[in-house]
Amino acid sequence: MQWLSLLSLWMIPVLIAFILLYSIWKRVPSYESFVEGGKEGIKIAFSIIPYLVGMLVAITVFRASGAMDFFVNLTKPLLSAIGVPAEVVPLALIRPISGNAALGMMSDIISTHGADSYVGRLASVLQGSTDTTFYVLTVYFGAVGIKKMGDALKVGLLADLVGIAAAIIVVAWIF
Amino acid sequence: MVNYIWVGMTIIGLIFAAVNGKMKEVNEAIFHSANEAVTLCIGLISILVFWLGIMKIAQDSGLLEKMSSFFRPLVQRLFPEVPPGHPAMGYILSNMIANMFGLGNAATPLGIKAMEQLKELNGGKPVASRSMITFLAINTSSLTLIPTTVIAIRMNYGSASPTEIVGPTLFATFISAIFAIFIDRYFYYRRSRKEVK
């Protein structure tokens, strides 16, 4: 999978160079815009602290007590039969419900197993390639007062399922 | 829903700790993990500031808008009910582009705007229209170009190559987006068959 790792390596630098050159061409005050956007980044980082503290504490209590092992062992035979590492199951389950909670689970997996482990990579791709269906649904439909969702939830959750499957297959294939 | 999961995990954990005699470990885990969560967030600041700064430049220079017009013909086919040039299309496109670049905070207001317009197109009824469901399907399959936060966390935990997951993520997200569109179409045709009968 040489081309994919090459793409991973080159995409970000090329994109940055392109954006910067384009802004010079369009005579945008690049540095000022950068600072303006950067401030937003600080705000986001601070605003996710409570989410992460809440989730990480709950997960570590769940794990340190032996409860996680109990449930993981319960589902392990079934999941390993279809090639899913049991460690990512809690992440896959919470991903459609809360992005920040999933972020907590992902960092927990990475700190336990290592960022470059198979499970660590799978958790990374899983987090990046699926979205918080329930949140998006609630916010978007809630904001404009849609009461009958039709097939939206079914379609969204099925799409998530495909995303999870795609992440597992792609990671198994590439790494 | 997340409330039940959160409380459930904590309470079940505490009960298991009592049964397994692991209170000491759990006590340590509580304070250690809270501390780790805050450290992690501080570690995220660097890359969030950098990336959102770069994206703001792209927005101010009109690059994001340019990209929207590039994708317009494709997206027009996905939303046949939306007339070309209707403001809904503009919002849908900018929302998708913002999502691609991981600008979640910028994407949400655009998405809400798109929904408002789609509701108007649907005669203001409080019922999800076909276009709305398509829009959500694409949104939740989340086409991501740069998974900023994931890269930041990998960096934080000493990954040898934090960005190596960019390619695989792009690939996986692309597959899931295509399937999301098919799933959406499948449910649409099933609905319209029912209505005919």
Short mmCIF file of C-alpha atoms in Angstrom, two decimals:
data_model
loop_
_atom_site.label_atom_id
_atom_site.label_comp_id
_atom_site.label_asym_id
_atom_site.label_seq_id
_atom_site.Cartn_x
_atom_site.Cartn_y
_atom_site.Cartn_z
CA MET A 1 0.00 0.00 0.00
CA GLN A 2 2.84 2.33 -0.91
CA TRP A 3 0.66 4.98 -2.53
CA LEU A 4 -1.58 5.36 0.50
CA SER A 5 1.31 5.97 2.89
CA LEU A 6 2.80 8.34 0.36
CA LEU A 7 -0.52 10.15 0.19
CA SER A 8 -0.63 10.33 3.99
CA LEU A 9 2.83 11.87 4.04
CA TRP A 10 2.37 14.42 1.26
CA MET A 11 -1.22 15.48 1.58
CA ILE A 12 -0.90 17.82 4.54
CA PRO A 13 2.25 19.71 3.45
CA VAL A 14 0.93 20.09 -0.11
CA LEU A 15 -2.43 21.32 1.12
CA ILE A 16 -0.81 23.87 3.43
CA ALA A 17 1.48 25.16 0.69
CA PHE A 18 -1.45 25.45 -1.69
CA ILE A 19 -3.62 27.34 0.79
CA LEU A 20 -0.82 29.76 1.65
CA LEU A 21 0.13 30.45 -1.98
CA TYR A 22 -3.51 30.93 -2.90
CA SER A 23 -3.99 33.44 -0.09
CA ILE A 24 -0.96 35.44 -1.26
CA TRP A 25 -2.37 35.48 -4.77
CA LYS A 26 -5.74 36.67 -3.46
CA ARG A 27 -4.02 39.28 -1.25
CA VAL A 28 -5.54 38.02 1.98
CA PRO A 29 -3.84 39.11 5.22
CA SER A 30 -2.74 35.51 5.78
CA TYR A 31 -1.06 35.90 9.12
CA GLU A 32 -3.96 37.82 10.62
CA SER A 33 -6.44 35.23 9.33
CA PHE A 34 -4.27 32.48 10.77
CA VAL A 35 -4.24 34.08 14.21
CA GLU A 36 -7.97 34.65 14.04
CA GLY A 37 -8.64 30.99 13.24
CA GLY A 38 -6.09 29.80 15.78
CA LYS A 39 -7.97 31.50 18.58
CA GLU A 40 -10.94 29.32 17.71
CA GLY A 41 -8.67 26.29 18.18
CA ILE A 42 -7.84 27.30 21.76
CA LYS A 43 -11.53 27.67 22.51
CA ILE A 44 -12.29 24.18 21.17
CA ALA A 45 -9.44 22.55 23.10
CA PHE A 46 -10.66 24.04 26.37
CA SER A 47 -14.29 23.32 25.71
CA ILE A 48 -13.68 19.58 25.32
CA ILE A 49 -11.93 19.25 28.70
CA PRO A 50 -15.10 18.40 30.66
CA TYR A 51 -16.19 15.84 28.05
CA LEU A 52 -12.85 14.09 28.15
CA VAL A 53 -12.53 14.15 31.94
CA GLY A 54 -16.01 12.69 32.33
CA MET A 55 -15.53 9.96 29.77
CA LEU A 56 -11.98 9.00 30.65
CA VAL A 57 -12.86 8.66 34.34
CA ALA A 58 -15.90 6.50 33.53
CA ILE A 59 -13.87 4.30 31.18
CA THR A 60 -10.96 3.81 33.56
CA VAL A 61 -13.32 2.96 36.42
CA PHE A 62 -15.01 0.51 34.09
CA ARG A 63 -11.66 -1.00 33.14
CA ALA A 64 -9.83 -0.91 36.49
CA SER A 65 -12.74 -2.69 38.17
CA GLY A 66 -12.44 -5.64 35.80
CA ALA A 67 -15.86 -4.94 34.26
CA MET A 68 -14.42 -4.17 30.80
CA ASP A 69 -12.51 -7.49 30.71
CA PHE A 70 -15.64 -9.30 31.72
CA PHE A 71 -17.71 -7.87 28.88
CA VAL A 72 -14.93 -8.02 26.32
CA ASN A 73 -14.36 -11.71 27.10
CA LEU A 74 -18.06 -12.28 26.73
CA THR A 75 -18.14 -10.94 23.15
CA LYS A 76 -14.63 -11.97 22.12
CA PRO A 77 -15.32 -15.37 20.47
CA LEU A 78 -18.03 -13.94 18.26
CA LEU A 79 -16.09 -10.83 17.24
CA SER A 80 -12.72 -12.44 16.65
CA ALA A 81 -14.52 -14.88 14.37
CA ILE A 82 -15.32 -11.95 12.05
CA GLY A 83 -11.95 -10.27 12.58
CA VAL A 84 -12.89 -7.45 14.97
CA PRO A 85 -10.49 -6.85 17.86
CA ALA A 86 -12.69 -6.77 20.97
CA GLU A 87 -10.88 -3.70 22.31
CA VAL A 88 -12.48 -1.39 19.74
CA VAL A 89 -16.05 -2.58 20.36
CA PRO A 90 -16.88 0.01 23.04
CA LEU A 91 -15.54 2.73 20.71
CA ALA A 92 -17.63 1.51 17.78
CA LEU A 93 -20.70 1.47 20.00
CA ILE A 94 -20.36 4.98 21.36
CA ARG A 95 -19.16 6.67 18.14
CA PRO A 96 -22.65 7.38 16.72
CA ILE A 97 -23.83 8.76 20.06
CA SER A 98 -21.15 11.19 21.15
CA GLY A 99 -18.06 12.36 19.31
CA ASN A 100 -16.36 13.64 22.42
CA ALA A 101 -17.06 10.44 24.33
CA ALA A 102 -15.60 8.50 21.43
CA LEU A 103 -12.56 10.76 21.53
CA GLY A 104 -12.08 9.79 25.17
CA MET A 105 -12.35 6.10 24.32
CA MET A 106 -9.98 6.43 21.40
CA SER A 107 -7.31 8.13 23.50
CA ASP A 108 -7.79 5.47 26.15
CA ILE A 109 -7.20 2.71 23.60
CA ILE A 110 -4.14 4.51 22.24
CA SER A 111 -2.62 5.10 25.67
CA THR A 112 -3.18 1.45 26.66
CA HIS A 113 -2.10 -0.27 23.45
CA GLY A 114 0.15 2.34 21.83
CA ALA A 115 -0.56 4.64 18.89
CA ASP A 116 1.27 2.42 16.40
CA SER A 117 -0.30 -0.84 17.51
CA TYR A 118 -2.86 -2.49 15.29
CA VAL A 119 -5.70 -1.64 17.67
CA GLY A 120 -4.38 1.92 18.01
CA ARG A 121 -4.42 2.43 14.26
CA LEU A 122 -7.83 0.88 13.92
CA ALA A 123 -9.20 3.16 16.64
CA SER A 124 -7.67 6.17 14.86
CA VAL A 125 -9.21 5.33 11.49
CA LEU A 126 -12.53 4.43 13.11
CA GLN A 127 -12.68 7.79 14.87
CA GLY A 128 -11.84 9.66 11.67
CA SER A 129 -14.13 7.84 9.30
CA THR A 130 -17.44 7.76 11.17
CA ASP A 131 -19.55 10.51 12.67
CA THR A 132 -21.92 11.18 15.54
CA THR A 133 -25.20 10.35 13.84
CA PHE A 134 -27.39 10.96 16.87
CA TYR A 135 -25.80 14.32 17.54
CA VAL A 136 -26.04 15.53 13.96
CA LEU A 137 -29.62 14.31 13.75
CA THR A 138 -30.64 15.97 16.99
CA VAL A 139 -28.95 19.27 16.27
CA TYR A 140 -29.95 19.65 12.61
CA PHE A 141 -33.51 18.41 12.90
CA GLY A 142 -33.98 20.00 16.32
CA ALA A 143 -32.85 23.42 15.10
CA VAL A 144 -35.44 23.59 12.32
CA GLY A 145 -38.24 21.73 14.10
CA ILE A 146 -38.46 18.48 12.16
CA LYS A 147 -40.56 16.11 14.25
CA LYS A 148 -40.95 13.18 11.87
CA MET A 149 -37.51 11.89 10.97
CA GLY A 150 -38.63 9.34 8.40
CA ASP A 151 -35.85 6.94 7.52
CA ALA A 152 -33.12 9.37 8.60
CA LEU A 153 -32.05 7.48 11.73
CA LYS A 154 -32.03 4.12 9.98
CA VAL A 155 -30.04 5.47 7.05
CA GLY A 156 -27.59 7.26 9.37
CA LEU A 157 -26.96 4.24 11.56
CA LEU A 158 -26.57 1.89 8.59
CA ALA A 159 -24.07 4.36 7.13
CA ASP A 160 -22.18 4.25 10.42
CA LEU A 161 -22.15 0.47 10.34
CA VAL A 162 -20.65 0.56 6.85
CA GLY A 163 -18.09 3.12 8.07
CA ILE A 164 -17.05 0.82 10.92
CA ALA A 165 -16.79 -2.17 8.60
CA ALA A 166 -14.84 -0.12 6.05
CA ALA A 167 -12.39 1.04 8.74
CA ILE A 168 -11.79 -2.53 9.91
CA ILE A 169 -11.27 -3.83 6.38
CA VAL A 170 -9.03 -0.99 5.24
CA VAL A 171 -6.83 -1.15 8.36
CA ALA A 172 -6.50 -4.93 8.13
CA TRP A 173 -5.59 -4.57 4.49
CA ILE A 174 -3.03 -1.77 4.80
CA PHE A 175 -1.21 -2.38 8.08
CA MET B 1 -28.69 8.21 25.54
CA VAL B 2 -25.11 9.17 26.33
CA ASN B 3 -26.29 9.92 29.87
CA TYR B 4 -27.36 6.33 30.42
CA ILE B 5 -24.17 4.93 28.93
CA TRP B 6 -21.99 7.20 31.03
CA VAL B 7 -23.77 6.56 34.32
CA GLY B 8 -24.10 2.87 33.44
CA MET B 9 -20.38 2.43 32.83
CA THR B 10 -19.44 4.18 36.05
CA ILE B 11 -21.98 2.38 38.25
CA ILE B 12 -21.29 -1.05 36.73
CA GLY B 13 -17.58 -0.36 37.21
CA LEU B 14 -18.08 0.53 40.85
CA ILE B 15 -20.17 -2.59 41.47
CA PHE B 16 -17.53 -4.78 39.79
CA ALA B 17 -14.85 -3.09 41.89
CA ALA B 18 -16.78 -3.91 45.06
CA VAL B 19 -17.26 -7.53 44.00
CA ASN B 20 -13.69 -8.02 42.75
CA GLY B 21 -12.13 -6.15 45.68
CA LYS B 22 -10.53 -3.59 43.37
CA MET B 23 -11.51 -0.40 45.22
CA LYS B 24 -7.91 0.69 45.58
CA GLU B 25 -7.25 0.46 41.84
CA VAL B 26 -10.48 2.29 41.05
CA ASN B 27 -9.64 5.09 43.46
CA GLU B 28 -6.30 5.62 41.80
CA ALA B 29 -7.84 5.34 38.34
CA ILE B 30 -10.32 8.14 39.02
CA PHE B 31 -7.74 10.75 39.88
CA HIS B 32 -5.13 9.58 37.45
CA SER B 33 -7.49 9.56 34.47
CA ALA B 34 -8.99 12.96 35.26
CA ASN B 35 -5.48 14.33 35.29
CA GLU B 36 -4.64 12.60 32.03
CA ALA B 37 -7.73 13.97 30.30
CA VAL B 38 -6.74 17.56 31.06
CA THR B 39 -3.14 16.98 29.97
CA LEU B 40 -4.46 15.49 26.75
CA CYS B 41 -6.60 18.54 25.99
CA ILE B 42 -3.68 20.88 26.57
CA GLY B 43 -1.68 18.73 24.16
CA LEU B 44 -4.41 19.13 21.54
CA ILE B 45 -4.12 22.91 21.56
CA SER B 46 -1.04 23.06 19.32
CA ILE B 47 -2.48 21.24 16.35
CA LEU B 48 -5.99 22.66 16.70
CA VAL B 49 -4.62 26.20 16.69
CA PHE B 50 -2.41 25.50 13.70
CA TRP B 51 -5.01 23.72 11.61
CA LEU B 52 -7.91 26.03 12.31
CA GLY B 53 -5.57 28.93 11.57
CA ILE B 54 -4.71 27.47 8.16
CA MET B 55 -8.36 26.74 7.45
CA LYS B 56 -9.34 30.28 8.33
CA ILE B 57 -6.91 31.48 5.65
CA ALA B 58 -8.57 29.13 3.15
CA GLN B 59 -11.94 30.55 4.12
CA ASP B 60 -10.87 34.20 3.91
CA SER B 61 -9.17 33.75 0.55
CA GLY B 62 -12.36 32.27 -0.89
CA LEU B 63 -10.75 28.88 -1.45
CA LEU B 64 -13.48 27.01 0.39
CA GLU B 65 -16.08 28.72 -1.78
CA LYS B 66 -14.11 27.84 -4.91
CA MET B 67 -14.06 24.21 -3.90
CA SER B 68 -17.80 24.27 -3.33
CA SER B 69 -18.39 25.37 -6.91
CA PHE B 70 -16.11 22.58 -8.09
CA PHE B 71 -18.30 19.97 -6.39
CA ARG B 72 -21.57 21.62 -7.40
CA PRO B 73 -22.39 19.51 -10.50
CA LEU B 74 -21.86 16.29 -8.57
CA VAL B 75 -23.89 17.36 -5.59
CA GLN B 76 -26.69 18.66 -7.81
CA ARG B 77 -27.33 15.08 -8.90
CA LEU B 78 -27.62 13.94 -5.30
CA PHE B 79 -30.31 16.52 -4.56
CA PRO B 80 -32.60 16.52 -7.59
CA GLU B 81 -35.38 18.36 -5.69
CA VAL B 82 -33.19 21.38 -5.02
CA PRO B 83 -33.32 23.83 -7.96
CA PRO B 84 -29.88 24.91 -9.26
CA GLY B 85 -28.87 28.22 -7.73
CA HIS B 86 -31.17 27.80 -4.75
CA PRO B 87 -29.50 28.97 -1.50
CA ALA B 88 -29.99 25.49 -0.01
CA MET B 89 -27.41 24.13 -2.47
CA GLY B 90 -24.85 26.73 -1.40
CA TYR B 91 -25.27 25.85 2.26
CA ILE B 92 -25.15 22.11 1.59
CA LEU B 93 -21.91 22.50 -0.35
CA SER B 94 -20.19 24.75 2.17
CA ASN B 95 -21.25 22.42 4.97
CA MET B 96 -19.73 19.44 3.17
CA ILE B 97 -16.49 21.26 2.43
CA ALA B 98 -16.18 22.50 6.03
CA ASN B 99 -16.75 18.93 7.24
CA MET B 100 -14.08 17.62 4.90
CA PHE B 101 -11.54 19.93 6.42
CA GLY B 102 -12.54 19.04 9.95
CA LEU B 103 -14.10 22.42 10.68
CA GLY B 104 -16.89 20.94 12.76
CA ASN B 105 -17.72 24.23 14.43
CA ALA B 106 -18.03 26.05 11.13
CA ALA B 107 -19.94 23.18 9.56
CA THR B 108 -22.75 23.01 12.10
CA PRO B 109 -24.28 26.47 11.51
CA LEU B 110 -24.02 25.92 7.75
CA GLY B 111 -25.76 22.57 8.12
CA ILE B 112 -28.57 24.14 10.12
CA LYS B 113 -28.93 26.84 7.46
CA ALA B 114 -29.13 24.14 4.79
CA MET B 115 -31.84 22.36 6.79
CA GLU B 116 -33.85 25.57 7.10
CA GLN B 117 -33.77 26.04 3.33
CA LEU B 118 -34.66 22.41 2.70
CA LYS B 119 -37.60 22.72 5.07
CA GLU B 120 -38.82 25.75 3.13
CA LEU B 121 -38.50 23.82 -0.13
CA ASN B 122 -40.61 21.11 1.47
CA GLY B 123 -43.42 23.58 2.21
CA GLY B 124 -42.38 24.11 5.85
CA LYS B 125 -43.75 20.76 6.98
CA PRO B 126 -42.23 19.30 10.19
CA VAL B 127 -41.43 16.11 8.26
CA ALA B 128 -38.02 15.07 6.96
CA SER B 129 -37.96 15.36 3.16
CA ARG B 130 -36.00 13.15 0.80
CA SER B 131 -33.27 15.78 0.41
CA MET B 132 -32.97 16.19 4.17
CA ILE B 133 -32.41 12.47 4.64
CA THR B 134 -29.83 12.43 1.85
CA PHE B 135 -28.08 15.41 3.41
CA LEU B 136 -27.94 13.68 6.80
CA ALA B 137 -26.72 10.42 5.29
CA ILE B 138 -23.81 12.21 3.66
CA ASN B 139 -23.15 14.21 6.78
CA THR B 140 -23.01 11.24 9.12
CA SER B 141 -20.79 9.21 6.85
CA SER B 142 -18.39 12.14 7.37
CA LEU B 143 -16.07 12.66 4.44
CA THR B 144 -12.90 13.70 6.23
CA LEU B 145 -9.78 14.97 4.50
CA ILE B 146 -7.66 15.67 7.57
CA PRO B 147 -8.66 14.07 10.90
CA THR B 148 -6.97 16.81 12.94
CA THR B 149 -7.86 15.68 16.44
CA VAL B 150 -6.93 12.08 15.77
CA ILE B 151 -3.50 13.16 14.52
CA ALA B 152 -3.05 15.33 17.61
CA ILE B 153 -3.86 12.47 19.97
CA ARG B 154 -1.52 10.11 18.14
CA MET B 155 1.21 12.72 18.39
CA ASN B 156 0.53 13.06 22.08
CA TYR B 157 1.03 9.38 22.71
CA GLY B 158 4.34 9.26 20.87
CA SER B 159 3.34 7.73 17.56
CA ALA B 160 6.27 7.24 15.20
CA SER B 161 4.10 8.45 12.33
CA PRO B 162 1.00 10.33 13.54
CA THR B 163 -0.24 11.09 10.04
CA GLU B 164 0.02 7.56 8.64
CA ILE B 165 -3.71 7.11 9.22
CA VAL B 166 -4.69 9.97 6.87
CA GLY B 167 -4.69 7.81 3.74
CA PRO B 168 -6.56 4.86 5.28
CA THR B 169 -9.10 7.21 6.89
CA LEU B 170 -9.73 8.93 3.56
CA PHE B 171 -10.19 5.56 1.93
CA ALA B 172 -12.56 4.23 4.59
CA THR B 173 -14.59 7.44 4.69
CA PHE B 174 -14.89 7.41 0.91
CA ILE B 175 -16.26 3.87 0.91
CA SER B 176 -18.73 4.66 3.67
CA ALA B 177 -19.90 7.84 1.91
CA ILE B 178 -20.62 5.91 -1.29
CA PHE B 179 -22.51 3.25 0.63
CA ALA B 180 -24.41 5.93 2.57
CA ILE B 181 -25.69 7.31 -0.73
CA PHE B 182 -26.75 3.84 -1.89
CA ILE B 183 -28.48 3.10 1.42
CA ASP B 184 -30.25 6.45 1.19
CA ARG B 185 -31.42 5.73 -2.35
CA TYR B 186 -32.56 2.25 -1.39
CA PHE B 187 -34.77 3.58 1.39
CA TYR B 188 -36.08 6.31 -0.90
CA TYR B 189 -37.21 3.86 -3.57
CA ARG B 190 -38.72 1.61 -0.92
CA ARG B 191 -40.68 4.59 0.41
CA SER B 192 -41.90 5.69 -2.99
CA ARG B 193 -43.03 2.15 -3.86
CA LYS B 194 -45.09 2.08 -0.68
CA GLU B 195 -46.69 5.41 -1.50
CA VAL B 196 -47.81 4.21 -4.92
CA LYS B 197 -49.56 1.15 -3.51
#
